[in-house]
Coordinates of N, CA and C in Angstrom, one line a residue:
X1 N 0.9 -1.2 0.0 CA 0.0 0.0 0.0 C 0.9 1.2 0.0
X2 N 0.6 2.2 -0.9 CA 1.4 3.4 -1.0 C 1.1 4.3 0.2
X3 N 2.1 5.0 0.7 CA 1.9 5.9 1.8 C 2.3 7.3 1.3
X4 N 1.6 8.3 1.6 CA 1.9 9.7 1.2 C 2.0 10.6 2.3
X5 N 3.0 11.6 2.3 CA 3.1 12.5 3.4 C 1.7 13.3 3.5
X6 N 1.4 13.5 4.7 CA 0.1 14.2 5.1 C -0.1 15.5 4.3
X7 N 1.0 16.3 4.3 CA 0.8 17.6 3.7 C 0.6 17.5 2.2
X8 N 1.4 16.6 1.5 CA 1.2 16.5 0.0 C -0.2 15.9 -0.3
X9 N -0.6 14.9 0.5 CA -1.9 14.3 0.2 C -3.1 15.2 0.3
X10 N -3.1 16.0 1.4 CA -4.3 16.8 1.6 C -4.2 18.1 0.8
X11 N -3.0 18.6 0.5 CA -2.9 19.8 -0.4 C -3.5 19.4 -1.8
X12 N -3.1 18.3 -2.3 CA -3.6 17.8 -3.5 C -5.1 17.6 -3.5
X13 N -5.6 17.1 -2.4 CA -7.0 16.9 -2.2 C -7.7 18.2 -2.3
X14 N -7.2 19.2 -1.6 CA -7.8 20.5 -1.5 C -7.8 21.2 -2.9
X15 N -6.7 21.0 -3.6 CA -6.7 21.7 -4.9 C -7.6 21.0 -5.9
X16 N -7.6 19.7 -5.9 CA -8.4 18.9 -6.9 C -9.9 19.0 -6.6
X17 N -10.3 19.1 -5.3 CA -11.7 19.0 -5.0 C -12.4 20.3 -5.0
X18 N -11.6 21.4 -5.1 CA -12.2 22.7 -5.0 C -13.0 23.0 -6.2
X19 N -14.3 23.4 -6.1 CA -15.1 23.9 -7.2 C -14.9 25.3 -7.5
X20 N -14.2 26.0 -6.6 CA -14.0 27.5 -6.8 C -12.6 27.8 -6.4
X21 N -11.8 28.4 -7.3 CA -10.4 28.7 -7.1 C -10.3 30.0 -6.3
X22 N -10.2 29.8 -5.0 CA -10.2 31.0 -4.1 C -9.0 31.0 -3.2
X23 N -7.9 30.4 -3.6 CA -6.7 30.2 -2.8 C -6.2 31.5 -2.3
X24 N -6.2 32.6 -3.1 CA -5.6 33.8 -2.7 C -6.7 34.9 -2.2
X25 N -7.9 34.5 -2.1 CA -8.9 35.4 -1.7 C -9.0 35.5 -0.2
X26 N -9.4 36.7 0.3 CA -9.6 36.9 1.7 C -11.0 36.4 2.1
X27 N -11.1 35.9 3.3 CA -12.4 35.4 3.8 C -13.3 36.6 4.1
X28 N -14.6 36.4 3.7 CA -15.6 37.5 4.0 C -16.0 37.3 5.5
X29 N -16.6 38.3 6.0 CA -17.1 38.2 7.4 C -18.0 37.0 7.6
X30 N -17.7 36.3 8.7 CA -18.6 35.1 8.9 C -19.5 35.5 10.0
X31 N -20.8 35.0 9.9 CA -21.8 35.2 11.0 C -21.3 34.8 12.4
X32 N -20.5 33.8 12.5 CA -20.1 33.4 13.8 C -19.0 34.3 14.4
X33 N -18.3 35.1 13.5 CA -17.2 35.9 14.0 C -17.7 36.9 15.0
X34 N -18.9 37.5 14.8 CA -19.3 38.5 15.7 C -20.2 38.0 16.8
X35 N -20.5 36.7 16.9 CA -21.4 36.2 17.9 C -20.6 36.0 19.2
X36 N -21.1 36.5 20.2 CA -20.5 36.4 21.5 C -21.1 35.2 22.2
X37 N -20.3 34.5 23.1 CA -20.8 33.3 23.8 C -21.8 33.7 24.8
X38 N -23.0 33.1 24.7 CA -24.0 33.3 25.7 C -24.0 32.1 26.7
X39 N -24.4 32.3 27.9 CA -24.5 31.2 28.9 C -25.3 30.1 28.4
X40 N -24.8 28.9 28.6 CA -25.6 27.7 28.1 C -26.5 27.2 29.3
X41 N -27.8 27.1 29.0 CA -28.7 26.6 30.0 C -28.2 25.3 30.7
X42 N -28.5 25.2 32.0 CA -28.0 24.1 32.7 C -28.6 22.8 32.2
X43 N -29.8 22.8 31.7 CA -30.4 21.6 31.3 C -30.3 21.4 29.7
X44 N -29.4 22.1 29.1 CA -29.3 22.0 27.7 C -28.8 20.6 27.3
X45 N -29.3 20.1 26.2 CA -28.8 18.8 25.7 C -27.4 18.9 25.3
X46 N -26.7 17.7 25.3 CA -25.3 17.7 25.0 C -25.0 17.0 23.7
X47 N -24.2 17.6 22.9 CA -23.7 17.0 21.6 C -22.2 16.7 21.9
X48 N -21.9 15.4 21.6 CA -20.5 15.0 21.8 C -19.8 15.0 20.4
X49 N -18.8 15.8 20.2 CA -18.1 15.8 18.9 C -16.9 14.9 19.0
X50 N -17.0 13.7 18.4 CA -16.0 12.6 18.6 C -15.3 12.5 17.3
X51 N -14.0 12.9 17.3 CA -13.3 12.8 16.0 C -11.8 13.0 16.2
X52 N -11.2 13.6 15.1 CA -9.7 13.7 15.1 C -9.3 15.2 15.3
X53 N -8.2 15.6 14.6 CA -7.8 17.0 14.8 C -8.7 18.1 14.3
X54 N -9.6 17.7 13.4 CA -10.6 18.7 12.8 C -11.6 19.0 13.9
X55 N -11.8 18.2 14.9 CA -12.7 18.5 16.0 C -11.9 19.0 17.2
X56 N -10.6 18.6 17.2 CA -9.8 18.9 18.4 C -9.3 20.4 18.4
X57 N -9.4 21.0 17.2 CA -9.0 22.4 17.1 C -7.5 22.5 17.0
X58 N -6.9 21.8 16.1 CA -5.4 21.7 15.9 C -4.8 23.1 15.8
X59 N -3.9 23.4 16.7 CA -3.1 24.7 16.7 C -4.1 25.9 17.0
X60 N -5.2 25.7 17.5 CA -6.2 26.8 17.8 C -6.4 26.9 19.3
X61 N -6.9 28.0 19.7 CA -7.3 28.1 21.1 C -8.5 27.3 21.3
X62 N -8.8 26.9 22.5 CA -9.9 26.0 22.8 C -11.2 26.7 22.3
X63 N -11.3 28.0 22.5 CA -12.6 28.6 22.1 C -12.7 28.9 20.6
X64 N -11.6 28.5 19.9 CA -11.7 28.6 18.4 C -11.9 27.3 17.7
X65 N -12.1 26.2 18.5 CA -12.3 24.9 17.9 C -13.7 24.8 17.3
X66 N -13.9 23.7 16.5 CA -15.2 23.5 15.9 C -16.3 23.3 17.0
X67 N -16.0 22.4 18.0 CA -17.1 22.2 19.0 C -17.4 23.5 19.7
X68 N -16.4 24.3 20.1 CA -16.7 25.5 20.8 C -17.5 26.5 20.0
X69 N -17.1 26.7 18.8 CA -17.8 27.7 17.9 C -19.1 27.2 17.5
X70 N -19.3 25.9 17.3 CA -20.6 25.3 17.0 C -21.5 25.6 18.2
X71 N -21.1 25.4 19.4 CA -21.9 25.7 20.5 C -22.4 27.1 20.6
X72 N -21.5 28.0 20.3 CA -21.8 29.5 20.3 C -22.9 29.8 19.3
X73 N -22.6 29.2 18.1 CA -23.5 29.5 16.9 C -24.9 28.9 17.2
X74 N -25.0 27.7 17.7 CA -26.3 27.1 17.9 C -27.1 27.8 19.0
X75 N -26.4 28.2 20.1 CA -27.1 28.9 21.1 C -27.6 30.3 20.6
X76 N -26.8 30.9 19.9 CA -27.1 32.2 19.3 C -28.3 32.1 18.4
X77 N -28.4 31.0 17.7 CA -29.5 30.8 16.8 C -30.8 30.2 17.4
X78 N -30.7 30.1 18.7 CA -31.9 29.6 19.4 C -32.0 28.1 19.7
X79 N -30.9 27.4 19.6 CA -30.8 26.0 19.9 C -30.0 25.8 21.1
X80 N -30.5 25.8 22.3 CA -29.7 25.6 23.5 C -29.0 24.2 23.5
X81 N -27.7 24.3 23.6 CA -27.0 23.0 23.6 C -25.6 23.2 24.2
X82 N -25.0 22.2 24.7 CA -23.6 22.1 25.1 C -22.9 21.2 24.2
X83 N -21.8 21.7 23.6 CA -21.1 20.8 22.7 C -19.8 20.4 23.4
X84 N -19.6 19.1 23.6 CA -18.4 18.6 24.3 C -17.4 18.1 23.2
X85 N -16.2 18.7 23.2 CA -15.2 18.2 22.3 C -14.5 16.9 22.7
X86 N -14.5 16.0 21.9 CA -13.8 14.7 22.1 C -13.0 14.3 20.9
X87 N -12.2 15.3 20.4 CA -11.4 15.1 19.2 C -10.0 14.9 19.7
X88 N -9.3 14.0 19.1 CA -7.9 13.7 19.3 C -7.1 13.7 18.0
X89 N -6.1 14.7 18.0 CA -5.3 14.8 16.8 C -4.6 13.5 16.4
X90 N -4.6 13.2 15.2 CA -3.9 12.0 14.7 C -4.7 10.7 14.8
X91 N -5.9 10.8 15.4 CA -6.7 9.5 15.5 C -7.1 9.0 14.2
X92 N -7.0 7.7 14.0 CA -7.6 7.0 12.9 C -8.9 6.4 13.4
X93 N -9.6 5.8 12.5 CA -10.9 5.2 12.9 C -10.7 4.1 13.9
X94 N -9.5 3.4 13.7 CA -9.2 2.3 14.7 C -9.0 2.8 16.1
X95 N -8.2 3.9 16.1 CA -7.9 4.6 17.4 C -9.2 5.1 18.0
X96 N -10.1 5.7 17.2 CA -11.4 6.2 17.7 C -12.2 5.1 18.3
X97 N -12.3 4.0 17.5 CA -13.1 2.8 18.0 C -12.5 2.3 19.3
X98 N -11.2 2.3 19.5 CA -10.6 1.8 20.7 C -10.9 2.6 21.9
X99 N -11.1 4.0 21.7 CA -11.4 4.8 22.9 C -12.9 5.2 23.0
X100 N -13.7 4.7 22.1 CA -15.1 5.0 22.1 C -15.8 4.7 23.4
X101 N -15.7 3.5 23.9 CA -16.4 3.1 25.1 C -16.0 3.9 26.3
X102 N -14.6 4.1 26.4 CA -14.1 4.8 27.5 C -14.7 6.3 27.5
X103 N -14.7 6.9 26.3 CA -15.2 8.2 26.2 C -16.7 8.3 26.6
X104 N -17.5 7.4 26.1 CA -18.9 7.4 26.3 C -19.2 7.1 27.8
X105 N -18.4 6.2 28.4 CA -18.7 5.8 29.8 C -18.3 6.9 30.7
X106 N -17.5 7.9 30.3 CA -17.1 8.9 31.2 C -17.7 10.3 30.9
X107 N -18.8 10.3 30.2 CA -19.6 11.5 30.0 C -20.5 11.7 31.2
X108 N -20.5 12.8 31.8 CA -21.4 13.0 33.0 C -22.8 13.1 32.6
X109 N -23.1 13.5 31.3 CA -24.5 13.6 30.8 C -24.5 12.8 29.5
X110 N -25.5 12.0 29.4 CA -25.7 11.2 28.2 C -25.9 12.1 27.0
X111 N -25.1 12.0 26.0 CA -25.2 12.9 24.8 C -26.6 12.7 24.1
X112 N -27.2 13.8 23.6 CA -28.4 13.7 22.8 C -28.0 13.4 21.4
X113 N -26.8 13.7 21.0 CA -26.3 13.5 19.6 C -24.8 13.3 19.7
X114 N -24.3 12.4 18.9 CA -22.9 12.2 18.7 C -22.4 12.5 17.3
X115 N -21.6 13.5 17.1 CA -21.0 13.8 15.8 C -19.8 12.9 15.7
X116 N -19.6 12.2 14.6 CA -18.5 11.3 14.3 C -17.7 11.9 13.1
X117 N -16.5 12.3 13.4 CA -15.7 12.9 12.3 C -14.3 12.2 12.3
X118 N -14.2 11.0 11.7 CA -13.0 10.3 11.6 C -12.8 9.7 10.2
X119 N -11.6 9.4 9.8 CA -11.3 8.8 8.5 C -10.2 9.4 7.7
X120 N -10.0 10.7 7.9 CA -9.0 11.4 7.2 C -7.6 10.9 7.4
X121 N -7.3 10.5 8.6 CA -5.9 10.0 8.9 C -5.8 8.6 8.3
X122 N -6.9 7.9 8.2 CA -6.8 6.5 7.6 C -6.3 6.7 6.1
X123 N -6.9 7.6 5.4 CA -6.6 7.9 4.0 C -5.2 8.4 3.9
X124 N -4.8 9.3 4.7 CA -3.5 9.9 4.6 C -2.4 8.9 5.0
X125 N -2.7 7.9 5.7 CA -1.7 6.8 6.0 C -1.8 5.6 5.1
X126 N -2.7 5.7 4.1 CA -2.9 4.7 3.1 C -3.5 3.4 3.7
X127 N -4.3 3.5 4.7 CA -4.9 2.3 5.3 C -6.0 1.8 4.4
X128 N -6.2 0.5 4.3 CA -7.3 0.0 3.5 C -8.6 0.5 3.8
X129 N -9.4 1.0 2.7 CA -10.7 1.5 3.0 C -11.6 0.5 3.7
X130 N -11.4 -0.8 3.4 CA -12.3 -1.8 4.1 C -12.1 -1.7 5.6
X131 N -10.9 -1.4 6.1 CA -10.7 -1.3 7.5 C -11.4 0.0 8.0
X132 N -11.3 1.1 7.3 CA -12.0 2.3 7.7 C -13.5 2.1 7.8
X133 N -14.0 1.4 6.8 CA -15.5 1.2 6.8 C -15.8 0.3 8.0
X134 N -15.1 -0.7 8.2 CA -15.4 -1.6 9.3 C -15.3 -0.9 10.7
X135 N -14.3 -0.1 10.9 CA -14.2 0.7 12.1 C -15.4 1.7 12.3
X136 N -15.7 2.4 11.3 CA -16.8 3.3 11.4 C -18.1 2.6 11.6
X137 N -18.3 1.5 10.9 CA -19.4 0.7 11.1 C -19.6 0.2 12.6
X138 N -18.4 -0.2 13.2 CA -18.4 -0.6 14.6 C -18.7 0.5 15.5
X139 N -18.3 1.7 15.2 CA -18.5 2.9 16.0 C -20.0 3.2 16.0
X140 N -20.6 3.2 14.8 CA -22.0 3.5 14.7 C -22.9 2.4 15.3
X141 N -22.4 1.2 15.2 CA -23.2 0.1 15.8 C -23.2 0.2 17.4
X142 N -22.0 0.6 17.9 CA -22.0 0.8 19.4 C -22.9 2.0 19.8
X143 N -22.9 3.0 19.1 CA -23.7 4.2 19.4 C -25.2 3.7 19.3
X144 N -25.6 3.0 18.3 CA -26.9 2.5 18.2 C -27.3 1.6 19.4
X145 N -26.4 0.7 19.7 CA -26.6 -0.2 20.8 C -26.9 0.6 22.1
X146 N -26.2 1.7 22.3 CA -26.4 2.5 23.5 C -27.5 3.5 23.4
X147 N -28.2 3.5 22.3 CA -29.3 4.4 22.1 C -28.9 5.8 21.9
X148 N -27.7 6.0 21.3 CA -27.2 7.4 21.1 C -27.3 7.8 19.6
X149 N -28.1 8.7 19.3 CA -28.2 9.2 17.9 C -26.9 9.7 17.4
X150 N -26.6 9.5 16.1 CA -25.3 9.9 15.6 C -25.5 10.7 14.3
X151 N -24.4 11.4 14.0 CA -24.3 12.2 12.7 C -22.9 12.1 12.2
X152 N -22.7 11.8 10.9 CA -21.4 11.7 10.3 C -21.0 12.9 9.6
X153 N -19.7 13.3 9.8 CA -19.1 14.3 8.9 C -18.0 13.6 8.1
X154 N -18.2 13.6 6.8 CA -17.4 12.8 5.9 C -16.1 13.4 5.4
X155 N -15.3 12.5 4.7 CA -14.0 12.8 4.2 C -14.0 12.3 2.8
X156 N -13.1 12.9 2.0 CA -12.8 12.4 0.6 C -11.4 12.0 0.5
X157 N -11.1 11.1 -0.4 CA -9.7 10.7 -0.7 C -8.9 11.7 -1.5
X158 N -7.7 11.9 -1.2 CA -6.8 12.7 -2.1 C -6.7 12.0 -3.4
X159 N -6.6 12.8 -4.5 CA -6.6 12.2 -5.8 C -5.4 11.4 -6.1
X160 N -4.3 11.7 -5.4 CA -3.0 10.9 -5.7 C -3.1 9.5 -5.0
X161 N -4.2 9.2 -4.3 CA -4.3 7.9 -3.8 C -4.8 6.9 -4.9
X162 N -5.2 7.5 -6.1 CA -5.5 6.6 -7.2 C -7.0 6.4 -7.3
X163 N -7.5 6.0 -8.5 CA -8.9 5.9 -8.7 C -9.5 4.7 -8.0
X164 N -8.7 3.6 -7.8 CA -9.3 2.4 -7.1 C -9.5 2.8 -5.7
X165 N -8.5 3.5 -5.1 CA -8.7 3.8 -3.6 C -9.8 4.8 -3.5
X166 N -10.0 5.7 -4.3 CA -11.0 6.7 -4.2 C -12.4 6.0 -4.4
X167 N -12.5 5.1 -5.3 CA -13.8 4.4 -5.5 C -14.2 3.6 -4.2
X168 N -13.2 3.1 -3.5 CA -13.5 2.3 -2.3 C -13.7 3.2 -1.1
X169 N -13.0 4.4 -1.1 CA -13.0 5.2 0.1 C -14.2 6.2 0.2
X170 N -14.4 6.9 -0.9 CA -15.4 8.0 -0.8 C -16.8 7.5 -0.5
X171 N -17.2 6.4 -1.0 CA -18.6 5.9 -0.7 C -18.9 5.5 0.8
X172 N -17.8 5.4 1.6 CA -18.0 4.8 2.9 C -19.0 5.6 3.7
X173 N -18.9 6.9 3.7 CA -19.8 7.7 4.6 C -21.2 7.7 4.1
X174 N -21.5 7.9 2.8 CA -22.9 7.8 2.4 C -23.5 6.4 2.6
X175 N -22.7 5.4 2.4 CA -23.2 4.0 2.6 C -23.6 3.8 4.1
X176 N -22.7 4.2 5.0 CA -23.0 4.0 6.4 C -24.1 4.9 6.9
X177 N -24.2 6.1 6.4 CA -25.3 7.0 6.8 C -26.6 6.4 6.4
X178 N -26.6 5.7 5.2 CA -27.9 5.1 4.8 C -28.1 3.8 5.6
X179 N -27.1 3.0 5.9 CA -27.3 1.8 6.7 C -27.8 2.1 8.1
X180 N -27.3 3.1 8.7 CA -27.7 3.4 10.1 C -28.8 4.6 10.2
X181 N -29.2 5.1 9.0 CA -30.2 6.1 8.9 C -29.8 7.3 9.8
X182 N -28.6 7.8 9.6 CA -28.1 9.0 10.3 C -27.8 10.1 9.3
X183 N -27.8 11.3 9.8 CA -27.5 12.5 8.9 C -26.1 12.5 8.5
X184 N -25.8 13.1 7.4 CA -24.4 13.1 6.9 C -24.1 14.5 6.3
X185 N -22.9 15.0 6.7 CA -22.3 16.1 6.0 C -21.2 15.5 5.1
X186 N -21.5 15.5 3.8 CA -20.6 14.7 2.9 C -19.1 14.9 3.0
X187 N -18.7 16.2 3.1 CA -17.3 16.5 3.2 C -17.1 17.7 4.1
X188 N -16.6 17.4 5.3 CA -16.5 18.4 6.4 C -15.6 19.6 5.9
X189 N -14.6 19.4 5.1 CA -13.7 20.5 4.8 C -14.1 21.3 3.5
X190 N -15.3 21.0 3.0 CA -15.7 21.6 1.7 C -15.7 23.1 1.8
X191 N -16.1 23.8 2.9 CA -16.1 25.2 3.0 C -14.8 25.9 2.9
X192 N -13.7 25.2 3.2 CA -12.4 25.8 3.2 C -11.4 25.4 2.1
X193 N -11.9 24.5 1.3 CA -11.0 23.9 0.2 C -10.4 25.0 -0.7
X194 N -9.1 24.9 -0.9 CA -8.4 25.8 -1.8 C -8.3 27.2 -1.4
X195 N -8.7 27.6 -0.2 CA -8.6 29.0 0.3 C -7.6 29.1 1.4
X196 N -6.4 29.5 1.0 CA -5.3 29.6 1.9 C -5.6 30.6 3.1
X197 N -6.5 31.5 2.8 CA -6.8 32.5 3.9 C -7.6 31.8 5.0
X198 N -8.2 30.7 4.7 CA -9.0 30.0 5.7 C -8.3 28.8 6.3
X199 N -7.0 28.6 6.0 CA -6.2 27.5 6.5 C -5.0 27.9 7.3
X200 N -4.5 27.0 8.1 CA -3.2 27.2 8.8 C -2.1 27.2 7.8
X201 N -0.9 27.4 8.3 CA 0.3 27.4 7.4 C 0.6 26.1 6.8
X202 N 0.0 25.0 7.4 CA 0.2 23.7 6.8 C -0.7 23.4 5.6
X203 N -1.6 24.3 5.3 CA -2.5 24.2 4.2 C -3.4 23.0 4.3
X204 N -3.6 22.5 5.5 CA -4.4 21.4 5.8 C -5.6 21.7 6.7
X205 N -5.2 22.2 7.9 CA -6.2 22.4 9.0 C -6.8 23.8 8.9
X206 N -8.1 23.9 9.1 CA -8.7 25.3 9.1 C -8.1 26.2 10.2
X207 N -8.0 27.5 9.9 CA -7.7 28.4 11.0 C -9.0 28.8 11.6
X208 N -9.0 29.8 12.5 CA -10.2 30.2 13.2 C -11.3 30.7 12.3
X209 N -10.9 31.4 11.2 CA -11.9 31.9 10.2 C -12.4 30.7 9.4
X210 N -11.5 29.8 9.2 CA -12.0 28.6 8.5 C -13.0 27.8 9.3
X211 N -12.8 27.7 10.6 CA -13.7 27.0 11.5 C -15.1 27.8 11.4
X212 N -15.0 29.1 11.4 CA -16.3 29.9 11.2 C -17.0 29.5 10.0
X213 N -16.3 29.3 8.9 CA -17.0 28.9 7.6 C -17.6 27.5 7.8
X214 N -16.9 26.6 8.4 CA -17.4 25.3 8.5 C -18.6 25.2 9.4
X215 N -18.6 26.0 10.5 CA -19.7 26.1 11.4 C -21.0 26.6 10.7
X216 N -20.8 27.7 9.9 CA -21.9 28.2 9.2 C -22.5 27.2 8.2
X217 N -21.6 26.4 7.6 CA -22.1 25.4 6.6 C -22.8 24.2 7.3
X218 N -22.4 23.9 8.5 CA -22.9 22.7 9.1 C -23.9 22.9 10.3
X219 N -24.0 24.1 10.8 CA -24.8 24.2 12.0 C -26.3 23.9 11.8
X220 N -26.8 24.3 10.6 CA -28.2 24.0 10.3 C -28.5 22.5 10.3
X221 N -27.6 21.7 9.7 CA -27.7 20.3 9.7 C -27.6 19.7 11.1
X222 N -26.7 20.2 11.9 CA -26.6 19.7 13.3 C -27.8 20.0 14.1
X223 N -28.3 21.2 13.9 CA -29.5 21.6 14.7 C -30.7 20.7 14.3
X224 N -30.8 20.4 13.0 CA -31.9 19.6 12.5 C -31.7 18.2 13.0
X225 N -30.5 17.7 13.1 CA -30.2 16.3 13.6 C -30.5 16.2 15.1
X226 N -30.2 17.3 15.8 CA -30.5 17.3 17.2 C -32.0 17.3 17.5
X227 N -32.7 18.1 16.8 CA -34.1 18.2 17.0 C -34.8 16.8 16.7
X228 N -34.3 16.2 15.6 CA -34.9 14.9 15.2 C -34.6 13.9 16.3
X229 N -33.4 13.9 16.9 CA -33.0 13.0 17.9 C -33.8 13.2 19.2
X230 N -34.1 14.5 19.5 CA -34.9 14.8 20.7 C -36.3 14.4 20.5
X231 N -36.8 14.6 19.2 CA -38.2 14.2 18.9 C -38.4 12.7 19.1
X232 N -37.4 11.9 18.6 CA -37.5 10.5 18.7 C -37.4 10.0 20.1
X233 N -36.6 10.7 20.9 CA -36.4 10.3 22.3 C -37.6 10.6 23.1
X234 N -38.3 11.7 22.7 CA -39.5 12.1 23.5 C -40.8 11.4 23.0
X235 N -40.7 10.7 21.9 CA -41.8 10.0 21.3 C -42.2 8.8 22.1

């Protein structure tokens, strides 16, 4: 199995997948940029953001991470919620599966929704897509077993992984979303692709403004998923 440096792989992925060439453009003002953090109600439902560096807020302050900014945006939009970050930089789907039970068992409040954002590191390390699929399947099966609604945020293969790898890797998230009947964000990094002004100097991870863009693009889907989960629980 070929292995590709993380930087090369994802930079090529960003360049190839971008539908709009905005690498040198400045980011416009984001709605979440001006939103101040409001107190979270004590009885607010909990969303657990379980993933890798994209959830962990790589090289960002804690309040600039995706879970932190998602919480601010949702509360500001009228969806009371506490978003708990459970992202670990470098995690593969296998590593995520290994720590899943421990993470869930140690939550003081049962999550109303679990966001699952893993798989990018599998691709960047050239791990077999069948293993990625099996690990994500096992994660979703465990969440279902525990009665925890889930939502997937997906990843795409870098083009230099080859057509065969891409054909096996990219359908993993849509297929599992269908199998478990869970909401899906097809490609988590779509809002920042090809825009250097929204990325850290590694041209891989979103900077604080990039996180703002991702929050704006995903918060509606998350709010909808949370409401559906609460409706099902209350039914």
